[in-house]
């Protein structure tokens, strides 16, 4: 079973940066895709972006494109979310998720079945 643990969240001022990490319990190559999601207070969870292992292509929510970057380190079985120029609307709990094998119509094309418990990101003065 895949287990995911997020870390790296915290409080940052507008315009600042954070790098979130997602440690995965088994080889990331076993999962066809890894995604990052977030949930702001009082709002539904939304996709931030995802990375497909087959060709390492990445896809991003238009709200974060150009500011956030997803990358992986296979040796450490870790996927990162680098977040730059953070704004107040980026505040929320950030989750990483690993895809199973079920195909769905989405950016990365797979349903995300395994989820971490999340890490809080707060952007405020």
N, C-alpha and C. Protein backbone atom coordinates (compact mmCIF):
# COMPACT_ATOMS: atom_id res chain seq x y z
N UNK A 1 0.84 -1.19 0.00
CA UNK A 1 0.00 0.00 0.00
C UNK A 1 0.89 1.25 0.00
N UNK A 2 0.46 2.21 -0.78
CA UNK A 2 1.22 3.45 -0.87
C UNK A 2 0.85 4.35 0.30
N UNK A 3 1.86 4.89 0.95
CA UNK A 3 1.64 5.87 2.00
C UNK A 3 2.39 7.15 1.63
N UNK A 4 1.75 8.29 1.85
CA UNK A 4 2.34 9.56 1.49
C UNK A 4 2.35 10.49 2.70
N UNK A 5 3.44 11.20 2.88
CA UNK A 5 3.57 12.13 4.00
C UNK A 5 4.09 13.47 3.47
N UNK A 6 3.27 14.51 3.65
CA UNK A 6 3.67 15.84 3.23
C UNK A 6 4.42 16.56 4.35
N UNK A 7 5.29 17.46 3.94
CA UNK A 7 6.00 18.31 4.90
C UNK A 7 6.40 19.60 4.20
N UNK A 8 6.82 20.57 5.01
CA UNK A 8 7.33 21.82 4.44
C UNK A 8 6.38 22.99 4.50
N UNK A 9 5.18 22.77 4.99
CA UNK A 9 4.24 23.88 5.10
C UNK A 9 4.64 24.86 6.19
N UNK A 10 3.96 25.97 6.23
CA UNK A 10 4.25 26.97 7.25
C UNK A 10 3.63 28.31 6.92
N UNK A 11 4.09 29.31 7.63
CA UNK A 11 3.62 30.68 7.44
C UNK A 11 4.65 31.45 6.61
N UNK A 12 4.17 32.13 5.60
CA UNK A 12 5.07 32.90 4.73
C UNK A 12 4.37 34.19 4.35
N UNK A 13 5.16 35.21 4.12
CA UNK A 13 4.59 36.51 3.72
C UNK A 13 4.28 36.50 2.22
N UNK A 14 3.34 37.33 1.79
CA UNK A 14 3.06 37.44 0.36
C UNK A 14 4.33 37.74 -0.44
N UNK A 15 4.47 37.05 -1.55
CA UNK A 15 5.67 37.18 -2.36
C UNK A 15 6.77 36.19 -2.00
N UNK A 16 6.59 35.49 -0.90
CA UNK A 16 7.59 34.53 -0.46
C UNK A 16 7.48 33.18 -1.15
N UNK A 17 8.33 32.25 -0.72
CA UNK A 17 8.39 30.92 -1.33
C UNK A 17 8.38 29.84 -0.26
N UNK A 18 7.89 28.69 -0.65
CA UNK A 18 7.96 27.48 0.17
C UNK A 18 8.17 26.30 -0.75
N UNK A 19 8.80 25.27 -0.23
CA UNK A 19 8.91 24.02 -0.97
C UNK A 19 8.31 22.91 -0.13
N UNK A 20 7.26 22.31 -0.65
CA UNK A 20 6.62 21.18 0.01
C UNK A 20 7.24 19.89 -0.50
N UNK A 21 7.31 18.92 0.40
CA UNK A 21 7.81 17.60 0.05
C UNK A 21 6.74 16.57 0.29
N UNK A 22 6.75 15.54 -0.54
CA UNK A 22 5.82 14.42 -0.38
C UNK A 22 6.66 13.15 -0.41
N UNK A 23 6.82 12.53 0.75
CA UNK A 23 7.57 11.28 0.84
C UNK A 23 6.62 10.12 0.58
N UNK A 24 7.02 9.25 -0.33
CA UNK A 24 6.15 8.15 -0.75
C UNK A 24 6.78 6.84 -0.30
N UNK A 25 5.95 5.94 0.19
CA UNK A 25 6.46 4.75 0.85
C UNK A 25 6.98 3.68 -0.11
N UNK A 26 6.62 3.75 -1.33
CA UNK A 26 7.18 2.79 -2.28
C UNK A 26 7.59 3.54 -3.52
N UNK A 27 8.26 2.86 -4.39
CA UNK A 27 8.81 3.52 -5.55
C UNK A 27 7.74 4.32 -6.29
N UNK A 28 8.02 5.57 -6.56
CA UNK A 28 7.05 6.41 -7.26
C UNK A 28 6.78 5.88 -8.66
N UNK A 29 7.71 5.07 -9.16
CA UNK A 29 7.48 4.56 -10.50
C UNK A 29 6.33 3.55 -10.54
N UNK A 30 5.92 3.08 -9.35
CA UNK A 30 4.78 2.17 -9.30
C UNK A 30 3.47 2.89 -9.58
N UNK A 31 3.46 4.19 -9.37
CA UNK A 31 2.25 4.97 -9.59
C UNK A 31 2.41 5.77 -10.87
N UNK A 32 1.40 5.78 -11.73
CA UNK A 32 1.54 6.48 -13.00
C UNK A 32 1.60 7.99 -12.88
N UNK A 33 1.13 8.53 -11.76
CA UNK A 33 1.14 9.98 -11.61
C UNK A 33 1.08 10.37 -10.15
N UNK A 34 1.64 11.52 -9.85
CA UNK A 34 1.55 12.12 -8.51
C UNK A 34 0.92 13.49 -8.67
N UNK A 35 -0.01 13.80 -7.80
CA UNK A 35 -0.68 15.09 -7.88
C UNK A 35 -0.58 15.86 -6.58
N UNK A 36 -0.70 17.17 -6.70
CA UNK A 36 -0.81 18.05 -5.54
C UNK A 36 -2.17 18.73 -5.60
N UNK A 37 -2.79 18.81 -4.42
CA UNK A 37 -4.10 19.41 -4.30
C UNK A 37 -4.08 20.36 -3.10
N UNK A 38 -5.07 21.22 -3.02
CA UNK A 38 -5.16 22.10 -1.86
C UNK A 38 -6.62 22.37 -1.55
N UNK A 39 -6.85 22.72 -0.29
CA UNK A 39 -8.20 23.06 0.15
C UNK A 39 -8.12 24.28 1.04
N UNK A 40 -8.74 25.35 0.60
CA UNK A 40 -8.79 26.59 1.38
C UNK A 40 -9.97 26.52 2.33
N UNK A 41 -9.93 27.28 3.41
CA UNK A 41 -11.04 27.27 4.36
C UNK A 41 -12.36 27.61 3.68
N UNK A 42 -13.36 26.77 3.90
CA UNK A 42 -14.68 27.01 3.35
C UNK A 42 -14.82 26.72 1.86
N UNK A 43 -13.79 26.16 1.27
CA UNK A 43 -13.83 25.87 -0.17
C UNK A 43 -13.60 24.39 -0.44
N UNK A 44 -13.97 23.97 -1.64
CA UNK A 44 -13.71 22.60 -2.02
C UNK A 44 -12.24 22.39 -2.39
N UNK A 45 -11.81 21.16 -2.28
CA UNK A 45 -10.45 20.82 -2.68
C UNK A 45 -10.28 21.02 -4.18
N UNK A 46 -9.14 21.55 -4.57
CA UNK A 46 -8.87 21.76 -5.99
C UNK A 46 -7.49 21.22 -6.35
N UNK A 47 -7.35 20.86 -7.61
CA UNK A 47 -6.06 20.39 -8.08
C UNK A 47 -5.09 21.54 -8.27
N UNK A 48 -3.86 21.33 -7.86
CA UNK A 48 -2.80 22.31 -8.06
C UNK A 48 -1.99 21.95 -9.28
N UNK A 49 -1.67 20.67 -9.39
CA UNK A 49 -0.90 20.20 -10.54
C UNK A 49 -0.58 18.74 -10.38
N UNK A 50 -0.01 18.16 -11.43
CA UNK A 50 0.35 16.74 -11.37
C UNK A 50 1.53 16.45 -12.29
N UNK A 51 2.15 15.31 -12.02
CA UNK A 51 3.31 14.87 -12.79
C UNK A 51 3.09 13.44 -13.23
N UNK A 52 3.24 13.19 -14.52
CA UNK A 52 3.11 11.84 -15.05
C UNK A 52 4.48 11.18 -15.11
N UNK A 53 4.58 9.97 -14.59
CA UNK A 53 5.88 9.31 -14.53
C UNK A 53 6.38 8.84 -15.88
N UNK A 54 5.49 8.50 -16.76
CA UNK A 54 5.90 7.92 -18.04
C UNK A 54 6.82 8.85 -18.81
N UNK A 55 6.47 10.13 -18.85
CA UNK A 55 7.28 11.06 -19.61
C UNK A 55 7.66 12.29 -18.81
N UNK A 56 7.35 12.27 -17.52
CA UNK A 56 7.63 13.36 -16.59
C UNK A 56 6.99 14.67 -17.04
N UNK A 57 5.90 14.58 -17.76
CA UNK A 57 5.17 15.79 -18.12
C UNK A 57 4.43 16.30 -16.89
N UNK A 58 4.29 17.60 -16.82
CA UNK A 58 3.61 18.24 -15.70
C UNK A 58 2.46 19.11 -16.19
N UNK A 59 1.47 19.23 -15.36
CA UNK A 59 0.29 20.03 -15.68
C UNK A 59 -0.07 20.84 -14.44
N UNK A 60 -0.54 22.07 -14.66
CA UNK A 60 -0.81 22.96 -13.54
C UNK A 60 -2.16 23.64 -13.67
N UNK A 61 -2.74 23.92 -12.52
CA UNK A 61 -3.92 24.79 -12.45
C UNK A 61 -3.49 26.17 -12.97
N UNK A 62 -4.36 26.80 -13.73
CA UNK A 62 -4.03 28.10 -14.30
C UNK A 62 -3.71 29.13 -13.20
N UNK A 63 -4.27 28.92 -12.01
CA UNK A 63 -4.05 29.88 -10.92
C UNK A 63 -2.61 29.86 -10.40
N UNK A 64 -1.89 28.76 -10.65
CA UNK A 64 -0.54 28.64 -10.11
C UNK A 64 0.52 28.52 -11.20
N UNK A 65 0.09 28.39 -12.44
CA UNK A 65 1.03 28.20 -13.54
C UNK A 65 2.02 29.35 -13.61
N UNK A 66 3.29 29.01 -13.72
CA UNK A 66 4.34 30.02 -13.75
C UNK A 66 4.90 30.35 -12.39
N UNK A 67 4.20 29.94 -11.34
CA UNK A 67 4.67 30.21 -9.97
C UNK A 67 5.04 28.92 -9.24
N UNK A 68 4.34 27.82 -9.54
CA UNK A 68 4.56 26.55 -8.86
C UNK A 68 5.22 25.57 -9.82
N UNK A 69 6.06 24.69 -9.27
CA UNK A 69 6.74 23.67 -10.08
C UNK A 69 6.73 22.35 -9.32
N UNK A 70 6.39 21.28 -10.02
CA UNK A 70 6.42 19.93 -9.45
C UNK A 70 7.63 19.21 -10.01
N UNK A 71 8.37 18.55 -9.12
CA UNK A 71 9.52 17.77 -9.54
C UNK A 71 9.66 16.57 -8.61
N UNK A 72 10.40 15.57 -9.04
CA UNK A 72 10.56 14.39 -8.20
C UNK A 72 12.02 14.02 -8.08
N UNK A 73 12.32 13.33 -7.00
CA UNK A 73 13.64 12.78 -6.75
C UNK A 73 13.45 11.29 -6.53
N UNK A 74 13.68 10.50 -7.55
CA UNK A 74 13.40 9.07 -7.44
C UNK A 74 14.27 8.38 -6.40
N UNK A 75 15.49 8.84 -6.27
CA UNK A 75 16.39 8.20 -5.31
C UNK A 75 15.83 8.27 -3.90
N UNK A 76 15.13 9.36 -3.60
CA UNK A 76 14.60 9.53 -2.26
C UNK A 76 13.10 9.26 -2.21
N UNK A 77 12.54 8.86 -3.36
CA UNK A 77 11.10 8.61 -3.43
C UNK A 77 10.33 9.80 -2.87
N UNK A 78 10.66 10.94 -3.39
CA UNK A 78 10.04 12.18 -2.92
C UNK A 78 9.62 13.03 -4.10
N UNK A 79 8.47 13.65 -3.97
CA UNK A 79 8.00 14.59 -4.97
C UNK A 79 7.88 15.95 -4.30
N UNK A 80 8.30 16.99 -5.00
CA UNK A 80 8.34 18.32 -4.43
C UNK A 80 7.34 19.25 -5.13
N UNK A 81 6.87 20.22 -4.38
CA UNK A 81 6.08 21.31 -4.95
C UNK A 81 6.77 22.61 -4.55
N UNK A 82 7.46 23.22 -5.51
CA UNK A 82 8.10 24.50 -5.27
C UNK A 82 7.11 25.60 -5.56
N UNK A 83 6.88 26.44 -4.56
CA UNK A 83 5.86 27.50 -4.67
C UNK A 83 6.54 28.86 -4.51
N UNK A 84 6.48 29.65 -5.54
CA UNK A 84 7.09 30.99 -5.53
C UNK A 84 6.01 32.06 -5.65
N UNK A 85 6.38 33.26 -5.23
CA UNK A 85 5.46 34.41 -5.31
C UNK A 85 4.10 34.05 -4.71
N UNK A 86 4.12 33.53 -3.52
CA UNK A 86 2.88 33.09 -2.87
C UNK A 86 2.00 34.29 -2.54
N UNK A 87 0.71 34.07 -2.66
CA UNK A 87 -0.29 35.09 -2.39
C UNK A 87 -1.29 34.58 -1.35
N UNK A 88 -2.05 35.47 -0.79
CA UNK A 88 -3.00 35.10 0.26
C UNK A 88 -3.96 34.01 -0.22
N UNK A 89 -4.33 34.06 -1.48
CA UNK A 89 -5.28 33.06 -2.00
C UNK A 89 -4.67 31.67 -2.15
N UNK A 90 -3.37 31.55 -1.92
CA UNK A 90 -2.73 30.24 -1.93
C UNK A 90 -2.82 29.55 -0.57
N UNK A 91 -3.35 30.23 0.41
CA UNK A 91 -3.50 29.66 1.74
C UNK A 91 -4.42 28.44 1.71
N UNK A 92 -4.02 27.41 2.42
CA UNK A 92 -4.85 26.21 2.51
C UNK A 92 -4.04 25.03 2.97
N UNK A 93 -4.71 23.90 3.06
CA UNK A 93 -4.03 22.64 3.36
C UNK A 93 -3.66 21.98 2.03
N UNK A 94 -2.41 21.63 1.90
CA UNK A 94 -1.90 21.05 0.66
C UNK A 94 -1.71 19.55 0.85
N UNK A 95 -2.20 18.80 -0.12
CA UNK A 95 -2.14 17.35 -0.09
C UNK A 95 -1.40 16.83 -1.32
N UNK A 96 -0.64 15.76 -1.13
CA UNK A 96 -0.15 15.04 -2.31
C UNK A 96 -0.93 13.74 -2.41
N UNK A 97 -1.00 13.23 -3.63
CA UNK A 97 -1.76 12.03 -3.89
C UNK A 97 -1.09 11.22 -4.98
N UNK A 98 -1.23 9.92 -4.89
CA UNK A 98 -0.68 9.02 -5.91
C UNK A 98 -1.82 8.38 -6.68
N UNK A 99 -1.63 8.28 -7.97
CA UNK A 99 -2.67 7.72 -8.82
C UNK A 99 -2.64 6.20 -8.77
N UNK A 100 -3.82 5.62 -8.93
CA UNK A 100 -3.93 4.19 -9.14
C UNK A 100 -3.91 3.92 -10.63
N UNK A 101 -4.54 2.86 -11.05
CA UNK A 101 -4.51 2.49 -12.46
C UNK A 101 -5.78 2.85 -13.21
N UNK A 102 -6.79 3.37 -12.50
CA UNK A 102 -8.04 3.72 -13.16
C UNK A 102 -7.87 4.97 -13.98
N UNK A 103 -8.22 4.90 -15.25
CA UNK A 103 -8.12 6.04 -16.15
C UNK A 103 -9.36 6.91 -16.03
N UNK A 104 -9.12 8.22 -15.99
CA UNK A 104 -10.21 9.20 -15.93
C UNK A 104 -9.85 10.36 -16.85
N UNK A 105 -10.83 11.16 -17.16
CA UNK A 105 -10.59 12.33 -18.00
C UNK A 105 -10.11 13.47 -17.12
N UNK A 106 -8.82 13.65 -17.06
CA UNK A 106 -8.20 14.70 -16.26
C UNK A 106 -6.85 15.01 -16.86
N UNK A 107 -6.17 16.00 -16.30
CA UNK A 107 -4.90 16.42 -16.88
C UNK A 107 -3.90 15.27 -16.93
N UNK A 108 -3.79 14.54 -15.85
CA UNK A 108 -2.84 13.43 -15.81
C UNK A 108 -3.46 12.10 -16.21
N UNK A 109 -4.77 12.06 -16.34
CA UNK A 109 -5.43 10.90 -16.91
C UNK A 109 -5.70 9.73 -15.99
N UNK A 110 -5.42 9.90 -14.68
CA UNK A 110 -5.64 8.80 -13.74
C UNK A 110 -6.37 9.30 -12.51
N UNK A 111 -7.07 8.43 -11.86
CA UNK A 111 -7.74 8.75 -10.60
C UNK A 111 -6.72 8.65 -9.46
N UNK A 112 -6.73 9.65 -8.61
CA UNK A 112 -5.81 9.64 -7.47
C UNK A 112 -6.44 8.88 -6.31
N UNK A 113 -5.79 7.80 -5.90
CA UNK A 113 -6.39 6.88 -4.94
C UNK A 113 -5.75 6.93 -3.56
N UNK A 114 -4.52 7.38 -3.49
CA UNK A 114 -3.79 7.35 -2.22
C UNK A 114 -3.44 8.79 -1.84
N UNK A 115 -3.76 9.14 -0.58
CA UNK A 115 -3.64 10.53 -0.17
C UNK A 115 -2.83 10.67 1.11
N UNK A 116 -2.09 11.76 1.19
CA UNK A 116 -1.44 12.11 2.43
C UNK A 116 -2.41 12.85 3.34
N UNK A 117 -1.94 13.23 4.52
CA UNK A 117 -2.80 13.89 5.50
C UNK A 117 -2.76 15.42 5.38
N UNK A 118 -1.86 15.92 4.57
CA UNK A 118 -1.84 17.35 4.30
C UNK A 118 -0.87 18.13 5.16
N UNK A 119 -0.50 19.30 4.64
CA UNK A 119 0.35 20.23 5.38
C UNK A 119 -0.21 21.64 5.17
N UNK A 120 -0.24 22.41 6.23
CA UNK A 120 -0.85 23.74 6.17
C UNK A 120 0.11 24.77 5.58
N UNK A 121 -0.40 25.54 4.64
CA UNK A 121 0.34 26.68 4.09
C UNK A 121 -0.49 27.93 4.36
N UNK A 122 0.12 28.89 5.03
CA UNK A 122 -0.56 30.15 5.32
C UNK A 122 0.25 31.30 4.77
N UNK A 123 -0.37 32.10 3.92
CA UNK A 123 0.30 33.27 3.33
C UNK A 123 -0.35 34.51 3.92
N UNK A 124 0.42 35.21 4.74
CA UNK A 124 -0.15 36.36 5.44
C UNK A 124 0.96 37.27 5.92
N UNK A 125 0.60 38.54 6.12
CA UNK A 125 1.54 39.48 6.70
C UNK A 125 1.45 39.42 8.22
